[in-house]
Coordinates of C-alpha atoms and ligand atoms in Angstrom, one line a residue:
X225 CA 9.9 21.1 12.3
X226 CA 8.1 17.8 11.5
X227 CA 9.7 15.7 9.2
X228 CA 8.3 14.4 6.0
X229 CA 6.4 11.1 4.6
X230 CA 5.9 9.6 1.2
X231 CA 4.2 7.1 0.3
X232 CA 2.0 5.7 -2.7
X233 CA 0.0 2.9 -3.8
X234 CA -0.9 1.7 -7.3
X235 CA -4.5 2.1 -8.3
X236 CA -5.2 -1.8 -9.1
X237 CA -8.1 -2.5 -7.8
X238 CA -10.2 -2.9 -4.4
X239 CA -7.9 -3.3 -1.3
X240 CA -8.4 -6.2 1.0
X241 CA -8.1 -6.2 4.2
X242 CA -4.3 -8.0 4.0
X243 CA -3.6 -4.3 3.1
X244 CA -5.2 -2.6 6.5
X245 CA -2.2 -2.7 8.4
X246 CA -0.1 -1.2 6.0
X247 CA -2.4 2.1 5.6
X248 CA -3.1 1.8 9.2
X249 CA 0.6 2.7 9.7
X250 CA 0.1 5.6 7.4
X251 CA -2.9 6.6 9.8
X252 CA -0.7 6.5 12.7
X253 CA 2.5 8.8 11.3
X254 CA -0.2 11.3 10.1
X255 CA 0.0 12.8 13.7
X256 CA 4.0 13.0 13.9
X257 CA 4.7 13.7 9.9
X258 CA 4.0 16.0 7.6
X259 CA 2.1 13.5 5.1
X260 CA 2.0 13.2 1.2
X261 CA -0.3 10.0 0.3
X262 CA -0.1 9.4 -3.5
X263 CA -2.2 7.2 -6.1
X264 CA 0.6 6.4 -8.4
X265 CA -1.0 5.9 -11.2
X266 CA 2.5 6.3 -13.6
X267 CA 3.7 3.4 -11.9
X268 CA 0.8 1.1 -12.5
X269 CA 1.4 2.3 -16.4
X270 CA 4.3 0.7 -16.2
X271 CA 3.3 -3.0 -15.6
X272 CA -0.6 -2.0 -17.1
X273 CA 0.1 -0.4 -20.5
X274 CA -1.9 -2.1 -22.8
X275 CA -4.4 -3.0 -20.3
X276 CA -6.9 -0.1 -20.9
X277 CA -7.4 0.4 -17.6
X278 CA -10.3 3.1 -16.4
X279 CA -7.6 5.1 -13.8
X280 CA -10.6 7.5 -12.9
X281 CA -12.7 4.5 -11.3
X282 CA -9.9 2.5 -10.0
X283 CA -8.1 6.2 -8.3
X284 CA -11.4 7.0 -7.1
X285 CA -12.1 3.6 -5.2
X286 CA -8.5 3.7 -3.8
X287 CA -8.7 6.8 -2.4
X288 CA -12.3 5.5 -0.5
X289 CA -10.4 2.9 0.6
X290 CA -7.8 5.2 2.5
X291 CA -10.4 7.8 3.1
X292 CA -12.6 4.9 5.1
X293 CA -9.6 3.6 7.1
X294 CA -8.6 7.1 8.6
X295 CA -6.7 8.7 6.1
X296 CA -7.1 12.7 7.4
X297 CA -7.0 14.9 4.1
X298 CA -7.4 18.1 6.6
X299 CA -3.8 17.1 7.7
X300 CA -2.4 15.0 4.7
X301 CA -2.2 15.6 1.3
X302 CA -3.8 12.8 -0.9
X303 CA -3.3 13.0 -4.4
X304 CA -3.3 11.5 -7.9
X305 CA 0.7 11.5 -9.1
X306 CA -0.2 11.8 -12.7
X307 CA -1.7 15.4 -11.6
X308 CA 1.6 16.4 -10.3
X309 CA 3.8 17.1 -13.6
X310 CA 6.9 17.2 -11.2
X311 CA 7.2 13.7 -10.4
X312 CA 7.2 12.9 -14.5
X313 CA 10.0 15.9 -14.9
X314 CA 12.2 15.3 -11.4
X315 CA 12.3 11.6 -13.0
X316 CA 13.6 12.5 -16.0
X317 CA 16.3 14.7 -14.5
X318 CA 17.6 12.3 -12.3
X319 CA 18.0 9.7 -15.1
X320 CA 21.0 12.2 -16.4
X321 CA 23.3 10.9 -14.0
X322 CA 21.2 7.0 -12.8
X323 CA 24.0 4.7 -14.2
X324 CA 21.5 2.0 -16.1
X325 CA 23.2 -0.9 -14.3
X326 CA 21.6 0.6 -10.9
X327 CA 18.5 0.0 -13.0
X328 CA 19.0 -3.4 -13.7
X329 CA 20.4 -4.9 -11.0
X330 CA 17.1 -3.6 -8.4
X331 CA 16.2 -7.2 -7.2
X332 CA 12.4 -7.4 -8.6
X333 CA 13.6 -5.9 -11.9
X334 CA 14.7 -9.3 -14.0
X335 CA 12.5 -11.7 -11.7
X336 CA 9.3 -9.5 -13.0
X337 CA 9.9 -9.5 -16.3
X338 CA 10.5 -13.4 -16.5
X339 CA 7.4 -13.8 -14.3
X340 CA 4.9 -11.3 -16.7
X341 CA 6.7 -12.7 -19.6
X342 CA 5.2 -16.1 -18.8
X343 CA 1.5 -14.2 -19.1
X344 CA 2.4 -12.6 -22.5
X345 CA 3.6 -9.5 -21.0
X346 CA 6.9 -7.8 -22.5
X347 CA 7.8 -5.7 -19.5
X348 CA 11.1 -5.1 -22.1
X349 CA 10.2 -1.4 -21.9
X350 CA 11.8 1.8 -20.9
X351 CA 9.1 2.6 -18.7
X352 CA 9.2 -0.4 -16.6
X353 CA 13.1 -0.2 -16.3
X354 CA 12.5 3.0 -14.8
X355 CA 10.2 2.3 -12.6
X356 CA 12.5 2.2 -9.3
X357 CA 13.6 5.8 -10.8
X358 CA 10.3 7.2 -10.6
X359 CA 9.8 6.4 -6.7
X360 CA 13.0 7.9 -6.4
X361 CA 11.3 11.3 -7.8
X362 CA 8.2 10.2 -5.7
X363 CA 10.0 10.2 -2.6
X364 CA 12.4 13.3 -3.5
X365 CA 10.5 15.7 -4.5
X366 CA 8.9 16.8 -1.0
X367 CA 12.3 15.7 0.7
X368 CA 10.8 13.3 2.6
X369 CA 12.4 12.1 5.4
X370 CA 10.3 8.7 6.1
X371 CA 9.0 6.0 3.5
X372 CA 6.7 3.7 5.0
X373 CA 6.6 0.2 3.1
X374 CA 6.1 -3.1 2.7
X375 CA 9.5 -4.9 3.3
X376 CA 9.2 -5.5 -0.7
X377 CA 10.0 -2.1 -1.2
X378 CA 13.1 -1.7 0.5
X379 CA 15.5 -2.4 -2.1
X380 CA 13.7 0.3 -3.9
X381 CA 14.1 2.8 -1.2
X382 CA 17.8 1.8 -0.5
X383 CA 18.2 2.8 -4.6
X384 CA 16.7 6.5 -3.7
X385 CA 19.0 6.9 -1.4
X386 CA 22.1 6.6 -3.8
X387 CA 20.5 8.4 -6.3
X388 CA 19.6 11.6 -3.6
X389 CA 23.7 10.5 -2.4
X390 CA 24.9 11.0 -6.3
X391 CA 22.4 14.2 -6.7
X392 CA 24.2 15.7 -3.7
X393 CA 27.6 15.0 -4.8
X394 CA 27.0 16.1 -7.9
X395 CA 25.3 19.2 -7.6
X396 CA 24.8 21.0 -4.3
X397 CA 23.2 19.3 -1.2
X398 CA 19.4 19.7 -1.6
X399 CA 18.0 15.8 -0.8
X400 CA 17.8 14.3 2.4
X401 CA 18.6 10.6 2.5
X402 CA 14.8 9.0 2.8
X403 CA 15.0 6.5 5.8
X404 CA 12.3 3.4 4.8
X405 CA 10.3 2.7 8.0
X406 CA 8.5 -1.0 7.6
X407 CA 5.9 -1.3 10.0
X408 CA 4.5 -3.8 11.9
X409 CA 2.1 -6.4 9.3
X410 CA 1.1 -9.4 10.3
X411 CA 1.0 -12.3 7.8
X412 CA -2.7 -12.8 7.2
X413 CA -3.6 -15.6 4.7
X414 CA -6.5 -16.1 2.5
X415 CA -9.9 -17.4 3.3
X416 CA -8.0 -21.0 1.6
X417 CA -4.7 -20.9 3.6
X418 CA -3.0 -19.6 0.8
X419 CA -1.8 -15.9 0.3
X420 CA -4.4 -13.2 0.7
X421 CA -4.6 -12.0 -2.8
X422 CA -7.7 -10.7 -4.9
X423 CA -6.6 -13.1 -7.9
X424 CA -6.9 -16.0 -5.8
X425 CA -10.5 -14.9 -4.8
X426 CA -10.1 -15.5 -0.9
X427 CA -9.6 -12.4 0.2
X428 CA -11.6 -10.1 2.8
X429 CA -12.5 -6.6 1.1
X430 CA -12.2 -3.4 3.0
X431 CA -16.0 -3.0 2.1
X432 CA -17.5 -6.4 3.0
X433 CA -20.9 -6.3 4.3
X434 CA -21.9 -8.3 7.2
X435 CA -22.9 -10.6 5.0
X436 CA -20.4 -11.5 3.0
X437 CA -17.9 -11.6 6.0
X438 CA -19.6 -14.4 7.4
X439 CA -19.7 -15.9 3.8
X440 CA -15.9 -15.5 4.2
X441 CA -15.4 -16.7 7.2
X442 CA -17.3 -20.1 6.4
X443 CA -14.9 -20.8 3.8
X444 CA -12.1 -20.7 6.2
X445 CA -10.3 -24.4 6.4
X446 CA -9.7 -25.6 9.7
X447 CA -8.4 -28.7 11.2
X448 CA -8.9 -31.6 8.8
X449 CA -8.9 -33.5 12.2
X450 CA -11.6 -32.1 13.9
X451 CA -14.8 -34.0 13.1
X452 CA -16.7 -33.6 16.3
X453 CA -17.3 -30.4 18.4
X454 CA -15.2 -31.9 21.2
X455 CA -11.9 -33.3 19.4
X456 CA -9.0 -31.6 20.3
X457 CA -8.2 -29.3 18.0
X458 CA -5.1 -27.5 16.2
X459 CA -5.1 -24.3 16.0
X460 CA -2.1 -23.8 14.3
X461 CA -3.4 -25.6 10.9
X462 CA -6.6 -23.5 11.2
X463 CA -6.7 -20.8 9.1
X464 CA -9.8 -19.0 11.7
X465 CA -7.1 -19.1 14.3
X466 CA -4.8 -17.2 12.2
X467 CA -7.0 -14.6 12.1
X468 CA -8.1 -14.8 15.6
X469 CA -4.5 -14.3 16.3
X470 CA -4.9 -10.9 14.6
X471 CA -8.3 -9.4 15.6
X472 CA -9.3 -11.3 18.4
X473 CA -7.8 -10.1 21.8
X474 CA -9.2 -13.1 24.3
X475 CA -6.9 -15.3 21.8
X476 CA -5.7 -17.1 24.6
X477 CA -8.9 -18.2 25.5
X478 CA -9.7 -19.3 22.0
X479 CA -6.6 -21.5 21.7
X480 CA -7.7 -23.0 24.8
X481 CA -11.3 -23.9 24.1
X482 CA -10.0 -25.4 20.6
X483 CA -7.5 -28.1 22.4
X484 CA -9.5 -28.7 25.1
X485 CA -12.6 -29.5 22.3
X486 CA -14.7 -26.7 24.7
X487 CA -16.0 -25.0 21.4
X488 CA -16.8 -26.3 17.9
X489 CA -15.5 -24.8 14.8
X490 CA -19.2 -23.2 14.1
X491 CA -19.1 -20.8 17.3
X492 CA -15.4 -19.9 16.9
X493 CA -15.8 -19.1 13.4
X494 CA -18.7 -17.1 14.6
X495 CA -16.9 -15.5 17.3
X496 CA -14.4 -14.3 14.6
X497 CA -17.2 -12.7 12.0
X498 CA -18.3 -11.1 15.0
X499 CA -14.7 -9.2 15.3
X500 CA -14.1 -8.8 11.9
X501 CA -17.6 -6.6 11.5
X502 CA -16.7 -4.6 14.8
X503 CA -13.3 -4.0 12.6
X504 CA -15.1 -3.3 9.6
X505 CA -18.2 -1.4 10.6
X506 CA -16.7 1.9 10.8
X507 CA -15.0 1.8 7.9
X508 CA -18.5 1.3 5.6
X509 CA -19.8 4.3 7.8
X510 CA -16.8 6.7 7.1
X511 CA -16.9 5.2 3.4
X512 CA -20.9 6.0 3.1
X513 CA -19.4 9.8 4.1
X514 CA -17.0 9.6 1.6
X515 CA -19.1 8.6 -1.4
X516 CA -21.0 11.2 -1.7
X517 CA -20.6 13.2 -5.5
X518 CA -17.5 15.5 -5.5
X519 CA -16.1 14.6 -1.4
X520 CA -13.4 12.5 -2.6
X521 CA -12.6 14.9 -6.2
X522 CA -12.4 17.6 -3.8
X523 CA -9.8 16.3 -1.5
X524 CA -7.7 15.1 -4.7
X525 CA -7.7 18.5 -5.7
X526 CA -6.7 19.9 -2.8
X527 CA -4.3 17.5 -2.2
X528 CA -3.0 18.0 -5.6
X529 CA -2.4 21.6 -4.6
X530 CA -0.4 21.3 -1.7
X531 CA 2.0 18.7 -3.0
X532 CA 2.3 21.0 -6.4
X533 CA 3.5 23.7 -3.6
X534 CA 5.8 21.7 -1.9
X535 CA 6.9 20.4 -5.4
X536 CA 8.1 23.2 -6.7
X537 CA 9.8 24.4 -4.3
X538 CA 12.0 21.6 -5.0
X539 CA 11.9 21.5 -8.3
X540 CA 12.8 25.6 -8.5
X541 CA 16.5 24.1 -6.3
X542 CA 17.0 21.3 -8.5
X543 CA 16.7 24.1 -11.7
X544 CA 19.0 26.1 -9.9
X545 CA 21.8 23.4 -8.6
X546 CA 21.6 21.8 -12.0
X547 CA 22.1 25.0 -14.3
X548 CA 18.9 24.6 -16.1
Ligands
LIG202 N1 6.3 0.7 -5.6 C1 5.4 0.9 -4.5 C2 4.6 -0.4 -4.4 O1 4.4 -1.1 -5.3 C3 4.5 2.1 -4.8 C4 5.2 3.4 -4.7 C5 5.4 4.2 -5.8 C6 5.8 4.0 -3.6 N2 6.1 5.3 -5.4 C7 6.4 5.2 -4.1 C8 5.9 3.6 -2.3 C9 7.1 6.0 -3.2 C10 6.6 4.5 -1.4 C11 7.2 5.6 -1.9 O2 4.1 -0.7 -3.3

């Protein structure tokens, strides 16, 4: 038997491509693990509430996005949570017996609520509180075994696993105790040295055209001290070598023509648009696939049926074990 994987994103907006390595994981455990993929679109209610957001655009362009990296829907199920009543109901079951103080003292919970509160956001709410809760339901409800995420998320995952412990204790044994699995990501900065981050308007879309790659990669800062094509240079206050580091595999090279002045910042930054279209290429071409009218509504259907199935098949135990 294969074991199991969960995993979710919120529906926020266009990834970047400081988010490739992460679904790239998800890409590789497809062919060891029985997958479930979900657009948590609850969980982005929770921070987004009076933001009116449009979930049917920004679900559908997420799911592109996975879709166009290598995201298999005839193997894994990708789906909208929202369309899965379970999640919402498995939640609310397991807050019986979630003491609130596990609630409050989840690392992220106080520091976001300062944090948004200095925007004008009241994250006071019961929703938000229960956020880590509802991951918990994410992750138990197809049993998963595996949770790949971003080492944010750990303290998060750690919190399932008490909850599936208590559940188990409490009832019957029906949960098993969700390892989190953080995969190799390597810390890719913005265009401007700072963060990758669409706010800060320097990152590198999953959908950038030739074009606008070399666009981006122009912006990159390198060494203040390089005036002339043959000063030495230092490539590690460049933010092009950074990236070379990532996608270019004749790094070595690279570093060496920079110290030794060999090759100007024009040609290596060239050099690294060229790498970053060969990366990005066949994702526009699987994406052009994907975009045509009902592909992607189709597979979030489907996928929507399959995790229902394995759903409630859970939720049918948890009924049971809990005398409902
Ligand atoms: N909280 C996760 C994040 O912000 C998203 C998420 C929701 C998730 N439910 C999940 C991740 C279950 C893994 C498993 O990245």
């Amino acid at each position: 038997m294969k074991g199991r994987i969960f995993s979710g994103m919120r529906p926020t907006g266009a990834l970047h491509i400081g988010h490739l390595s992460v679904i790239q994981n998800w890409v590789d455990l497809q062919k060891d693990y029985e997958c479930y993929f979900s657009i948590v679109d609850l969980h982005a209610l929770t921070t987004g509430y009076e933001d009116r957001l449009d979930f049917s655009q920004l679900r559908r362009d997420i799911a592109l996005d996975w879709l166009s990296v290598g995201i298999n829907p005839d193997i894994s199920a990708v789906f909208i949570q929202s369309a899965v009543k379970e999640h919402a109901e498995l939640q609310l079951l397991l807050g019986m017996f979630t003491p609130l103080s596990w609630l409050e003292r989840v690392p992220t919970y106080k520091d976001q609520i300062q944090q948004l509160s200095q925007q004008g956001k009241d994250l006071g709410m019961y929703g938000f509180l229960g956020y880590p809760l509802l991951m918990a339901a994410d992750i138990l409800l197809y049993k998963s075994n595996v949770v790949p995420v971003g080492e944010d998320q750990i303290p998060h995952v750690e919190l399932c696993r008490e909850i599936a412990r208590r559940f188990n204790h409490l009832y019957e044994t029906v949960f098993p105790e969700p390892k989190d699995f953080v995969g190799k990501v390597p810390l890719l900065p913005g265009v401007d040295g700072r963060k990758m981050s669409k706010s800060y308007h320097n990152a590198i879309s999953l959908t950038a055209s030739p074009k606008e790659i070399k666009e981006r990669v122009q912006q990159m800062v390198t060494d203040p001290a390089r005036l002339r094509k043959d000063d030495p240079g230092h490539p590690e206050v460049c933010v092009v070598y950074k990236f070379h580091q990532i996608y270019t595999p004749e790094v070595a090279e690279v570093e060496e023509n920079c110290r030794g002045g060999k090759v100007g910042c024009v040609a290596c930054k060239r050099h690294l648009a060229e790498n970053l279209e060969k990366l990005i290429n066949p994702f526009r071409e699987r994406r052009t696939y994907w975009e045509e009218p009902g592909r992607v509504e189709k597979v979030l259907k489907e996928g929507a049926e399959r995790a229902r199935e394995t759903a409630s098949v859970t939720m049918k135990e948890v009924h049971s074990v809990m005398g409902l």
